[in-house]
mmCIF file of N, CA, C and O in Angstrom:
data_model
loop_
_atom_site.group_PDB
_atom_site.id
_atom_site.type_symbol
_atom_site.label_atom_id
_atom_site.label_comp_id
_atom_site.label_asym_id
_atom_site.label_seq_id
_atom_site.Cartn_x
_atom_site.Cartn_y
_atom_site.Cartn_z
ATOM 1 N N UNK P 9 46.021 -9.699 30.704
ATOM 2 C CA UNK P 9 46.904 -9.297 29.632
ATOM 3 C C UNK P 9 46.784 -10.307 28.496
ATOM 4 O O UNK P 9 46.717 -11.496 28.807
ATOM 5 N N UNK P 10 46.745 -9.905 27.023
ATOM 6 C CA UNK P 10 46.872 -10.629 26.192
ATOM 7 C C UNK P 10 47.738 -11.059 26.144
ATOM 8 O O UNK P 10 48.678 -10.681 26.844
ATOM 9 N N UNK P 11 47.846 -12.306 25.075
ATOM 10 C CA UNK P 11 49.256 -12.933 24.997
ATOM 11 C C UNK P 11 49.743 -12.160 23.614
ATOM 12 O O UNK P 11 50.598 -12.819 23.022
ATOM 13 N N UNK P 12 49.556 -11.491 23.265
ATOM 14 C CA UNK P 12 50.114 -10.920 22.411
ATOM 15 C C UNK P 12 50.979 -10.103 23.058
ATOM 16 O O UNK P 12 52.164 -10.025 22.734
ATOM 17 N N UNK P 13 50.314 -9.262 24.269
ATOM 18 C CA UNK P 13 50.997 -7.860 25.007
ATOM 19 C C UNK P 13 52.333 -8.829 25.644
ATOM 20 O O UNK P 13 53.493 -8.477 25.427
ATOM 21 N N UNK P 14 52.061 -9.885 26.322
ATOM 22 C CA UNK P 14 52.974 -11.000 26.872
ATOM 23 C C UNK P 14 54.226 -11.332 25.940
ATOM 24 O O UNK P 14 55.359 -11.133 26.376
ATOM 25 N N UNK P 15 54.019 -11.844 24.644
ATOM 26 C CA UNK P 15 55.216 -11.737 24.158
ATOM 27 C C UNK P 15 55.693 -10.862 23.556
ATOM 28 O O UNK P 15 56.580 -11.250 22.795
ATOM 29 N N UNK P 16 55.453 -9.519 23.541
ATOM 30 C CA UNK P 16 55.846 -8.565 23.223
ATOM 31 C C UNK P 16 56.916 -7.977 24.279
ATOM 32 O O UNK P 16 57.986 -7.412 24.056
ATOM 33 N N UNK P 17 56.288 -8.290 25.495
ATOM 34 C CA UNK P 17 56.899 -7.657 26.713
ATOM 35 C C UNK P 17 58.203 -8.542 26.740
ATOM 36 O O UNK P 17 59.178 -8.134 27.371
ATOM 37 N N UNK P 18 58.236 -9.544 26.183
ATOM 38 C CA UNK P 18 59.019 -11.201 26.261
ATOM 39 C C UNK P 18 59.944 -10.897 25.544
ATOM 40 O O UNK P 18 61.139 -11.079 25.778
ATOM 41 N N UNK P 19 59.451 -10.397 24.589
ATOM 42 C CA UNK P 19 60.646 -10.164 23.024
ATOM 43 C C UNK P 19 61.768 -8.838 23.681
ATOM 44 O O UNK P 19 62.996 -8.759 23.695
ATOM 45 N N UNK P 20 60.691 -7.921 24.173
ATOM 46 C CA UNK P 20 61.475 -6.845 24.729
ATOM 47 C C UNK P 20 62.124 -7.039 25.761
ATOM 48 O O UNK P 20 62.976 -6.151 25.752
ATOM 49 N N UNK P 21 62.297 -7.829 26.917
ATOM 50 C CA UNK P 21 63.100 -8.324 27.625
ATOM 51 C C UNK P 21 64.821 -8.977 27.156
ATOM 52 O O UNK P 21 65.911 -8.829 27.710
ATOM 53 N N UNK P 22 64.431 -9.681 25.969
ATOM 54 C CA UNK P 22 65.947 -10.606 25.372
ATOM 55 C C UNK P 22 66.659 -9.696 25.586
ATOM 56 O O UNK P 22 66.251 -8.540 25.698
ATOM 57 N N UNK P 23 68.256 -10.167 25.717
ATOM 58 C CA UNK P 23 69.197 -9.509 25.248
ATOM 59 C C UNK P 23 69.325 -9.176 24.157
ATOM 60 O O UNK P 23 68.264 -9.043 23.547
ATOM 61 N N UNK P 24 70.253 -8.964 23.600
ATOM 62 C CA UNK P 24 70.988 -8.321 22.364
ATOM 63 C C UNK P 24 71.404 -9.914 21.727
ATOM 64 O O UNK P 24 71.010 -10.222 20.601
ATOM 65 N N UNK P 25 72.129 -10.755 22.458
ATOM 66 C CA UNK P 25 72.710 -11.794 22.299
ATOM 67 C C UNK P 25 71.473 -13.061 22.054
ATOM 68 O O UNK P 25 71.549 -13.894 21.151
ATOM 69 N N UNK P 26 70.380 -12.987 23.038
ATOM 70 C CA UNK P 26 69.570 -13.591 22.802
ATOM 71 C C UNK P 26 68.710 -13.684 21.448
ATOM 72 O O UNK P 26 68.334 -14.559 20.668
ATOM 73 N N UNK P 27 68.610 -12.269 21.608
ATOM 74 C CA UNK P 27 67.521 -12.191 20.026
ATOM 75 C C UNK P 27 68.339 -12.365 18.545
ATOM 76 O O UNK P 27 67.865 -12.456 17.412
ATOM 77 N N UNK P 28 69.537 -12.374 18.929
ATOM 78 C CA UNK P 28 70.132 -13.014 17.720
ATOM 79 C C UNK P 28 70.496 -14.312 17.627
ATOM 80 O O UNK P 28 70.638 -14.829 16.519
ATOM 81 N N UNK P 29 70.704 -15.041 18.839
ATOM 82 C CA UNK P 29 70.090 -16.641 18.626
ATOM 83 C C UNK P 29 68.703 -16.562 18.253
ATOM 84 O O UNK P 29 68.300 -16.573 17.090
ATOM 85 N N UNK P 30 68.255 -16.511 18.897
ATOM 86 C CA UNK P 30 66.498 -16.810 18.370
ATOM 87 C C UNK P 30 66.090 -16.649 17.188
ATOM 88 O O UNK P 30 65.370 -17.517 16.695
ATOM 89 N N UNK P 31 66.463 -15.466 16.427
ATOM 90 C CA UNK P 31 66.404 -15.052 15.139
ATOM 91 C C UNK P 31 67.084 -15.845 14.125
ATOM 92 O O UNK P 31 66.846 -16.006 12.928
ATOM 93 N N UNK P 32 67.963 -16.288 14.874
ATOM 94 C CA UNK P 32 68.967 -17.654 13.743
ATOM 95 C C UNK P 32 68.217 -19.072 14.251
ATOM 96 O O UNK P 32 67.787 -19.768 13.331
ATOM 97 N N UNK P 33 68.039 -19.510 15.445
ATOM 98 C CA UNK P 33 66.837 -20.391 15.349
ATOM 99 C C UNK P 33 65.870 -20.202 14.700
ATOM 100 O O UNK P 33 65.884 -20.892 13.680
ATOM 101 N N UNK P 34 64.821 -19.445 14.820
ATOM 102 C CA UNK P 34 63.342 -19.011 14.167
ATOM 103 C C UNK P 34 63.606 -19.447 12.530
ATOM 104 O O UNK P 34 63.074 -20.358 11.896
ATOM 105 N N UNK P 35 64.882 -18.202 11.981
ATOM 106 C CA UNK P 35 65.198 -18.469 10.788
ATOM 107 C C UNK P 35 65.599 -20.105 10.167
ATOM 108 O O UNK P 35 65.118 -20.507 9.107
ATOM 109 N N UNK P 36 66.217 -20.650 10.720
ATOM 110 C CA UNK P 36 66.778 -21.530 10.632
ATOM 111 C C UNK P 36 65.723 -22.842 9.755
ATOM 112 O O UNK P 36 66.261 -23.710 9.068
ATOM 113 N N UNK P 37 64.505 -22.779 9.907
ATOM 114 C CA UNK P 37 63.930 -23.628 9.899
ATOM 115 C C UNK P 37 63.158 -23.748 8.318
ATOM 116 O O UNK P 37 62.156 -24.417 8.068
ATOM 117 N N UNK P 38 63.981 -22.856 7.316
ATOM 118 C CA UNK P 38 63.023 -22.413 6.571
ATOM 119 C C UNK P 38 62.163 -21.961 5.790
ATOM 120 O O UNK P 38 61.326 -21.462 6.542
ATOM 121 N N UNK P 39 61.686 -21.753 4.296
ATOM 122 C CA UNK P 39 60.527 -20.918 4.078
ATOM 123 C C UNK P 39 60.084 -19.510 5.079
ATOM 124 O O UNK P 39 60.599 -18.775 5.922
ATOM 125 N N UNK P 40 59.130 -19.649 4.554
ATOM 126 C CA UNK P 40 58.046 -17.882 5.146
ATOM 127 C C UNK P 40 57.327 -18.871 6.317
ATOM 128 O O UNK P 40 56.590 -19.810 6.013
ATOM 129 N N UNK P 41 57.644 -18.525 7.615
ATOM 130 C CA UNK P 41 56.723 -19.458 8.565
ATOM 131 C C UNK P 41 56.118 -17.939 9.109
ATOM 132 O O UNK P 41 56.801 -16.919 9.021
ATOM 133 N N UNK P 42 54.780 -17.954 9.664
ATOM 134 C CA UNK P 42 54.212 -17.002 10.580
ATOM 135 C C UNK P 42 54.310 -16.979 11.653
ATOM 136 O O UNK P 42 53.438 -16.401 12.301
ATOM 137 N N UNK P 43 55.421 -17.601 12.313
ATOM 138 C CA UNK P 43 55.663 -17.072 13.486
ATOM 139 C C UNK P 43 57.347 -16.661 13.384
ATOM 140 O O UNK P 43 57.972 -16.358 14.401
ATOM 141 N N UNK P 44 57.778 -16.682 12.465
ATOM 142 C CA UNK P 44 59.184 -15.917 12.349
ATOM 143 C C UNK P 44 58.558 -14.465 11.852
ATOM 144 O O UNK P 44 58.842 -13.433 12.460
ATOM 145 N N UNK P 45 57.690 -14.468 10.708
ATOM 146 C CA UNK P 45 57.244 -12.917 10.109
ATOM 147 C C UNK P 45 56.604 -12.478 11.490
ATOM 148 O O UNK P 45 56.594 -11.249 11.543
ATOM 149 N N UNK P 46 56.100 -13.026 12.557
ATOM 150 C CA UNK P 46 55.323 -12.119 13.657
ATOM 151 C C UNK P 46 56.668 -11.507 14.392
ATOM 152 O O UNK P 46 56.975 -10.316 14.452
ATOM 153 N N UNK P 47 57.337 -12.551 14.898
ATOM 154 C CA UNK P 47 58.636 -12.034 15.325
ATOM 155 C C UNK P 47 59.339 -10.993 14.834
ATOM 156 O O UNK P 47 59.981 -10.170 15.486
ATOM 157 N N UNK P 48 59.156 -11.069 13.320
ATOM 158 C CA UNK P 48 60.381 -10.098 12.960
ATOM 159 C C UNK P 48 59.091 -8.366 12.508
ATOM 160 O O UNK P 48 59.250 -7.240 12.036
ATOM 161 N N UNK P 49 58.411 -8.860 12.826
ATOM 162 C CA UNK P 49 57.313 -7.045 12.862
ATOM 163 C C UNK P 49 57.478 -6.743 14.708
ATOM 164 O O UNK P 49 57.409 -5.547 14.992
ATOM 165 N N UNK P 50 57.671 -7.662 15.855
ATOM 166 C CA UNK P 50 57.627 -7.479 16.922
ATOM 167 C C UNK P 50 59.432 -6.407 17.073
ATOM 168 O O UNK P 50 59.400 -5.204 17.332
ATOM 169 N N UNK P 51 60.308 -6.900 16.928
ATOM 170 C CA UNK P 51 61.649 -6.818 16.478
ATOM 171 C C UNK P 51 61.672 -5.676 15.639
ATOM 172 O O UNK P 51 62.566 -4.961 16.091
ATOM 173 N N UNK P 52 61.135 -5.107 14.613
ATOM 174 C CA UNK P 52 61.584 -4.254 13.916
ATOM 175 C C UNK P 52 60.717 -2.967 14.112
ATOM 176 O O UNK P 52 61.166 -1.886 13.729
ATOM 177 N N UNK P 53 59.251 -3.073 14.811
ATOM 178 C CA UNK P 53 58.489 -1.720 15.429
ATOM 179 C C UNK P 53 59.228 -1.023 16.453
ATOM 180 O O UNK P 53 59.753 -1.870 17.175
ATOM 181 N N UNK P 54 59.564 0.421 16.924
ATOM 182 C CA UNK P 54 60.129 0.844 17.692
ATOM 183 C C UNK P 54 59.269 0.831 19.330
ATOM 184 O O UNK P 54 59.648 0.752 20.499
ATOM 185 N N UNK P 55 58.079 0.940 18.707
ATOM 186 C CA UNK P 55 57.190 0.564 19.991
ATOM 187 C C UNK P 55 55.691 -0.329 19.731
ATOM 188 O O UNK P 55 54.519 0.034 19.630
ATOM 189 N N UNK P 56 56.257 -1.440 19.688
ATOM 190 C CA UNK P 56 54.962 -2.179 19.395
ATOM 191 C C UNK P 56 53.907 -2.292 20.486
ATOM 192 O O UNK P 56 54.180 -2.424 21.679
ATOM 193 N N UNK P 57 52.707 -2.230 19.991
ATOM 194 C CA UNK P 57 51.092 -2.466 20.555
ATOM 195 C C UNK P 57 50.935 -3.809 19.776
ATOM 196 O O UNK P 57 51.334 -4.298 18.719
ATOM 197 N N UNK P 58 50.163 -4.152 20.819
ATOM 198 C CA UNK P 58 48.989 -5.331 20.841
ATOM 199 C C UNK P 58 48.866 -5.378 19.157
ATOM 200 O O UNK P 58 49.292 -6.077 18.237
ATOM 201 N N UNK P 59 47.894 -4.024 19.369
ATOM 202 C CA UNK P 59 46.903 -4.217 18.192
ATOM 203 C C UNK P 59 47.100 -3.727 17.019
ATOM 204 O O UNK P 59 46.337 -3.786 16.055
ATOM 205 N N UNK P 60 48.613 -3.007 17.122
ATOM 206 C CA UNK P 60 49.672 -2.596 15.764
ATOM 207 C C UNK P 60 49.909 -3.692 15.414
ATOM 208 O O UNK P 60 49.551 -4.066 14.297
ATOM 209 N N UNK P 61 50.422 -4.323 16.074
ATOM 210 C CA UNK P 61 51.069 -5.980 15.685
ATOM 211 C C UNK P 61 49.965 -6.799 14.818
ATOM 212 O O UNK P 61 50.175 -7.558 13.872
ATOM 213 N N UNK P 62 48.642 -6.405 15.451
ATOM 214 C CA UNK P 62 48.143 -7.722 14.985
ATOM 215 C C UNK P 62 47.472 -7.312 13.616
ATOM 216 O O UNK P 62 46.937 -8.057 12.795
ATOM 217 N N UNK P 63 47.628 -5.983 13.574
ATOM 218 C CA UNK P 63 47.117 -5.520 12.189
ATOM 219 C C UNK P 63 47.936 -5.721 11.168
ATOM 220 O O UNK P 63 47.494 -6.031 10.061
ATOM 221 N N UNK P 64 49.263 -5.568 11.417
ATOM 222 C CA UNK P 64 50.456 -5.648 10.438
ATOM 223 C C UNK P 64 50.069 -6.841 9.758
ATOM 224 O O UNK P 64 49.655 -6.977 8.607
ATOM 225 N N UNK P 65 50.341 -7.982 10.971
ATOM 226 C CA UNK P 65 49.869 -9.413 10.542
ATOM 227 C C UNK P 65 49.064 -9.566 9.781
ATOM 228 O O UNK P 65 49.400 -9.683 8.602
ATOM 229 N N UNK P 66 47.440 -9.636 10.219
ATOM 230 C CA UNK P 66 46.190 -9.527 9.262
ATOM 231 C C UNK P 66 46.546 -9.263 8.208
ATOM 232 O O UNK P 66 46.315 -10.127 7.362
ATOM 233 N N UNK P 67 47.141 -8.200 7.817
ATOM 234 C CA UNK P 67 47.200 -7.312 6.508
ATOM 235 C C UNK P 67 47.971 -8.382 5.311
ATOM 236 O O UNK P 67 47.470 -8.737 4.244
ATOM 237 N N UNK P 68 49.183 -8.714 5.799
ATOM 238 C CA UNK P 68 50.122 -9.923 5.283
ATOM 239 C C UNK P 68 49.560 -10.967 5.499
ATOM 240 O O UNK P 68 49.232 -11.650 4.529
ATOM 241 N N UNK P 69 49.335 -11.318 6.536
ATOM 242 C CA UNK P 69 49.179 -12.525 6.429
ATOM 243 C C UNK P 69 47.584 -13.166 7.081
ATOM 244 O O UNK P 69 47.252 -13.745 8.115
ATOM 245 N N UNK P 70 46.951 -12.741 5.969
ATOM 246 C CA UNK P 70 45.117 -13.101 6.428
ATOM 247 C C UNK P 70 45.045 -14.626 6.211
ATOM 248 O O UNK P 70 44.024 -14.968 6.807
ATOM 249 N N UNK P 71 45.481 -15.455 5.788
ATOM 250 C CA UNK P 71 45.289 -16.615 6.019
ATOM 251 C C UNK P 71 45.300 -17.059 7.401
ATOM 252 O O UNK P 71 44.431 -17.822 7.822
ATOM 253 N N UNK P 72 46.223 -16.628 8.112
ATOM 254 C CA UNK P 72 47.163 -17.455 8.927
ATOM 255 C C UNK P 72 46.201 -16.521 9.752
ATOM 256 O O UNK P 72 45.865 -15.361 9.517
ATOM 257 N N UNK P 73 45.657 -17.836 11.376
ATOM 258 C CA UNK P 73 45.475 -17.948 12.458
ATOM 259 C C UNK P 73 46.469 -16.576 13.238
ATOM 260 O O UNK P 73 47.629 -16.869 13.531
ATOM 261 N N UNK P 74 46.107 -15.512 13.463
ATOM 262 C CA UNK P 74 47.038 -14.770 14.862
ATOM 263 C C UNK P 74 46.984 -15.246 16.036
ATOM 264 O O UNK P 74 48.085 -15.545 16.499
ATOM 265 N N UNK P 75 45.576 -15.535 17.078
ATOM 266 C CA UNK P 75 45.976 -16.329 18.394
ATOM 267 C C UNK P 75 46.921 -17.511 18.528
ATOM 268 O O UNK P 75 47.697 -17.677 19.469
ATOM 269 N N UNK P 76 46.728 -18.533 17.196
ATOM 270 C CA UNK P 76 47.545 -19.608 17.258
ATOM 271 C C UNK P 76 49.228 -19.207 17.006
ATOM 272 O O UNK P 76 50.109 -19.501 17.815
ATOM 273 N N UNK P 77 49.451 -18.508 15.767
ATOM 274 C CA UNK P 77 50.954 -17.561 15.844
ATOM 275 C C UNK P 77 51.426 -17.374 17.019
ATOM 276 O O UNK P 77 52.381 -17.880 17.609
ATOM 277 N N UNK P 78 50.631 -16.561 17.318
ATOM 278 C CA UNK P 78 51.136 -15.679 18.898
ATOM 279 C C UNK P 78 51.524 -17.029 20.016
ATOM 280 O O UNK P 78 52.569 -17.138 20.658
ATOM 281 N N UNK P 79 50.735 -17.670 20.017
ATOM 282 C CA UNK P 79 50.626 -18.794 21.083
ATOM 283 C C UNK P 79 52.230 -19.881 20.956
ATOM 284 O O UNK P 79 53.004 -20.328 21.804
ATOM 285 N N UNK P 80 52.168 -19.952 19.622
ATOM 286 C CA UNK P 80 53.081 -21.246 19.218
ATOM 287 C C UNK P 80 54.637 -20.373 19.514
ATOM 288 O O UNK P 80 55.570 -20.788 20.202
ATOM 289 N N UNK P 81 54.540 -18.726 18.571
ATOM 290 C CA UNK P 81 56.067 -18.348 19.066
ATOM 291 C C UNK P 81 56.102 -18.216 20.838
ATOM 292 O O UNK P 81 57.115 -18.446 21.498
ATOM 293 N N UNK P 82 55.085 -17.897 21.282
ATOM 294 C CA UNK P 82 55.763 -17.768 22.972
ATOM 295 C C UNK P 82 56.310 -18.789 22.937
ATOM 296 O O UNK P 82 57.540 -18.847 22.925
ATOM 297 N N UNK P 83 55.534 -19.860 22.910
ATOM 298 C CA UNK P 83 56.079 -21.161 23.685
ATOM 299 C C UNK P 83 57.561 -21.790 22.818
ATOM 300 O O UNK P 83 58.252 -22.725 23.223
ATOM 301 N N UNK P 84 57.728 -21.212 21.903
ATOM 302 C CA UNK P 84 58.786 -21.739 20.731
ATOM 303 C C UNK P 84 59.883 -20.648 21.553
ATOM 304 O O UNK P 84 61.040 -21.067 21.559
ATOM 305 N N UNK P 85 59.679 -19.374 22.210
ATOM 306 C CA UNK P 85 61.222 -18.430 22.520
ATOM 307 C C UNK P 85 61.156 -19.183 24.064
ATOM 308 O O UNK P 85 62.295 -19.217 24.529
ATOM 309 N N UNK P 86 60.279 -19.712 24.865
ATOM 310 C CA UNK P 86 60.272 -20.115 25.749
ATOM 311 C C UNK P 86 61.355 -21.130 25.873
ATOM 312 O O UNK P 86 62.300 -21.135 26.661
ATOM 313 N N UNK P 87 60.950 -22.234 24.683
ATOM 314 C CA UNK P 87 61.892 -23.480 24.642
ATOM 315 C C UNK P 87 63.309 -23.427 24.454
ATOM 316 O O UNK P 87 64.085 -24.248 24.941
ATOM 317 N N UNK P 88 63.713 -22.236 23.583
ATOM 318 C CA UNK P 88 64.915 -21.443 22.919
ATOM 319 C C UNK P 88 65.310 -21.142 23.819
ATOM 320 O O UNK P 88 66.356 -21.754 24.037
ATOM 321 N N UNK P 89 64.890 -20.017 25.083
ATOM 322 C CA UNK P 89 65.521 -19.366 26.318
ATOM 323 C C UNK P 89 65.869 -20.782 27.006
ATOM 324 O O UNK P 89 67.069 -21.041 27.106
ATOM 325 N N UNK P 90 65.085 -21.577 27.413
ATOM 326 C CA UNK P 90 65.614 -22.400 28.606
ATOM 327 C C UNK P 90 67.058 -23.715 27.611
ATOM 328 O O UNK P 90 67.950 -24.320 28.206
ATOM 329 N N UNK P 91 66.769 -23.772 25.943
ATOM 330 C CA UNK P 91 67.859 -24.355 25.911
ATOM 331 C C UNK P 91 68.770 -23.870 25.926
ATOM 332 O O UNK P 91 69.746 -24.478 26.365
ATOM 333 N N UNK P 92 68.948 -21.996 25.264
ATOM 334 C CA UNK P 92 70.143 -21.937 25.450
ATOM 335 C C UNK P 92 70.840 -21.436 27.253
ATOM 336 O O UNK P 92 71.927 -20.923 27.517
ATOM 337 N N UNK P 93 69.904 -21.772 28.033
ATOM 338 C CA UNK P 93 70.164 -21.339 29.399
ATOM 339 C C UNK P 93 70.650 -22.487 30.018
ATOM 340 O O UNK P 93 71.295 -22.440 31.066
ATOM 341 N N UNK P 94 70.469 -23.170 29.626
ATOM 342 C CA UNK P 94 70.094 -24.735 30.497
ATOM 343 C C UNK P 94 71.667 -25.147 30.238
ATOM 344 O O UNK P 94 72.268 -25.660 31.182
ATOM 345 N N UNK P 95 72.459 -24.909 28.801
ATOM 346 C CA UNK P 95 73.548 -25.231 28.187
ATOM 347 C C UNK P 95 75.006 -24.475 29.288
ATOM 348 O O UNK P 95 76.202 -24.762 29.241
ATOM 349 N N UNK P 96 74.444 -23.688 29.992
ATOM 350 C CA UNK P 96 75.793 -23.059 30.368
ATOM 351 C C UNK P 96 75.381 -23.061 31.713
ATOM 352 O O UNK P 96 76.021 -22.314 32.454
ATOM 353 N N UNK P 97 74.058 -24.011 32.431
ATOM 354 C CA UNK P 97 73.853 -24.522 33.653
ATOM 355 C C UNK P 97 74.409 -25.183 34.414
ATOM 356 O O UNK P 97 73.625 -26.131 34.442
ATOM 357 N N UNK P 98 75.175 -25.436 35.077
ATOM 358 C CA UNK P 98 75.241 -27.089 35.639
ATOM 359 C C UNK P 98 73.974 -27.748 36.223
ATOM 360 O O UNK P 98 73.539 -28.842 35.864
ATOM 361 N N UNK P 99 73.531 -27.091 37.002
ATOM 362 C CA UNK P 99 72.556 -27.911 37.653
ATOM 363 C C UNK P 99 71.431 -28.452 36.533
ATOM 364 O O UNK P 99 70.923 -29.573 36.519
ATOM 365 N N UNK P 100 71.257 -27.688 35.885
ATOM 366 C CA UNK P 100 70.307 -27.723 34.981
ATOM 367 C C UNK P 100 70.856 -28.653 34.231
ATOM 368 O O UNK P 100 69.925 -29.240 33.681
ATOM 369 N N UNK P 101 71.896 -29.122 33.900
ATOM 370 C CA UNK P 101 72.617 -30.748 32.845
ATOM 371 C C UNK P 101 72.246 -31.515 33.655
ATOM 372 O O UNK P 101 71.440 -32.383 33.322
ATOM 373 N N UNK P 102 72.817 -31.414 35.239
ATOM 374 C CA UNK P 102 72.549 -32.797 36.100
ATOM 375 C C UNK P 102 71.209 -32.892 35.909
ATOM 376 O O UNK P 102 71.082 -33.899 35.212
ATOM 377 N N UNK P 103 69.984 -32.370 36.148
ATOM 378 C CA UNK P 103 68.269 -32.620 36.184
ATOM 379 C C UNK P 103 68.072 -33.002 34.918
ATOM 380 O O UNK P 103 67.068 -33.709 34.835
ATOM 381 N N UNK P 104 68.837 -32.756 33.479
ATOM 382 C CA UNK P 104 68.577 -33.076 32.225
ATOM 383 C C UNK P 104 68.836 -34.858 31.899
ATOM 384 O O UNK P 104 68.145 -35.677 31.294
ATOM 385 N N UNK P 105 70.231 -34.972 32.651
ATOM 386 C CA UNK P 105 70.922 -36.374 32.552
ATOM 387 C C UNK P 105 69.805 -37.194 33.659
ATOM 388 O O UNK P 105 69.407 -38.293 33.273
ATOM 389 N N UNK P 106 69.271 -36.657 35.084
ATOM 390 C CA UNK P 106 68.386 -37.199 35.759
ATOM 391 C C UNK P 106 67.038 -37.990 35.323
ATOM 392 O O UNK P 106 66.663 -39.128 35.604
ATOM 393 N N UNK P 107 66.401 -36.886 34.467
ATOM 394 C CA UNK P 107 65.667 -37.097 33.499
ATOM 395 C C UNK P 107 66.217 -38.119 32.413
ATOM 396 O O UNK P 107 65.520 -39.079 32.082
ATOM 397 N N UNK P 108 66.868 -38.007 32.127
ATOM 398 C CA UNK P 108 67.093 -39.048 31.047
ATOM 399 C C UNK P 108 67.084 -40.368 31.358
ATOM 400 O O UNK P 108 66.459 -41.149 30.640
ATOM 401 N N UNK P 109 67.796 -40.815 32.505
ATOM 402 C CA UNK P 109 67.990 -41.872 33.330
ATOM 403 C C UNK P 109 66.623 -42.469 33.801
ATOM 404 O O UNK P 109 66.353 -43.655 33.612
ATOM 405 N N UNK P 110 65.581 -41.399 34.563
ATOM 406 C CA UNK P 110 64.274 -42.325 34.736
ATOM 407 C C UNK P 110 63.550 -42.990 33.921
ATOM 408 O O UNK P 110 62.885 -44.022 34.023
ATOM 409 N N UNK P 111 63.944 -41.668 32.423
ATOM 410 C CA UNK P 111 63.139 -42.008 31.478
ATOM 411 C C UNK P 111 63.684 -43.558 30.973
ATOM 412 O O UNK P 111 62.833 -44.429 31.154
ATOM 413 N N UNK P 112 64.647 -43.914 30.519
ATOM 414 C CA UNK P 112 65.385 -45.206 30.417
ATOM 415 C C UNK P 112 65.143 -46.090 31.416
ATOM 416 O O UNK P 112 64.941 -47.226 30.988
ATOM 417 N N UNK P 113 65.081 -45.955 32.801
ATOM 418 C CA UNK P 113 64.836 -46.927 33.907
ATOM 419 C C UNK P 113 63.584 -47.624 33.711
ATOM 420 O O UNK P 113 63.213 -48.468 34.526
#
């Protein structure tokens, strides 16, 4: 599977609640970045493809790298899901504070 099909399937998974954090993260940061405009063509197609997506892109935005886009937002909703997951964890604070502590030791 591409990683395009991957975060597509990813995007379509969020909640309702999620994708409007993310969308205020993503946004948050910003200017015109290409991996908020990929996001928000993933988000606003009723049924996105691979290769709908990546044409939209191209079309707008031919400068800009698509494997690297694609690559940087997974790993950018990745980081987003586990912080805002991690926040209403417990266990997941104690392994955070754990971590912190070795790192200092």
């Amino acid at each position: 599977m591409r990683k395009i099909d991957t975060l597509i399937v990813l995007i379509g998974s969020l909640t309702k609640a999620e994708r409007k954090q993310i969308s205020i993260l993503l946004g948050g940061t910003g200017g015109a970045r290409d991996y908020k405009f990929l996001y928000d063509i993933i988000i606003k197609e009723k049924e996105p493809s691979g290769d709908k997506v990546q044409e939209l892109f191209k079309t707008r935005r031919a400068e800009a790298s698509f494997d690297a886009t694609t690559q940087y937002l997974y790993e950018k909703i990745i980081e987003m899901l586990l912080a805002i997951h991690n926040s209403s964890d417990p266990t997941a604070e104690l392994l955070n504070e754990l971590r912190k502590v070795r790192l200092l030791y």
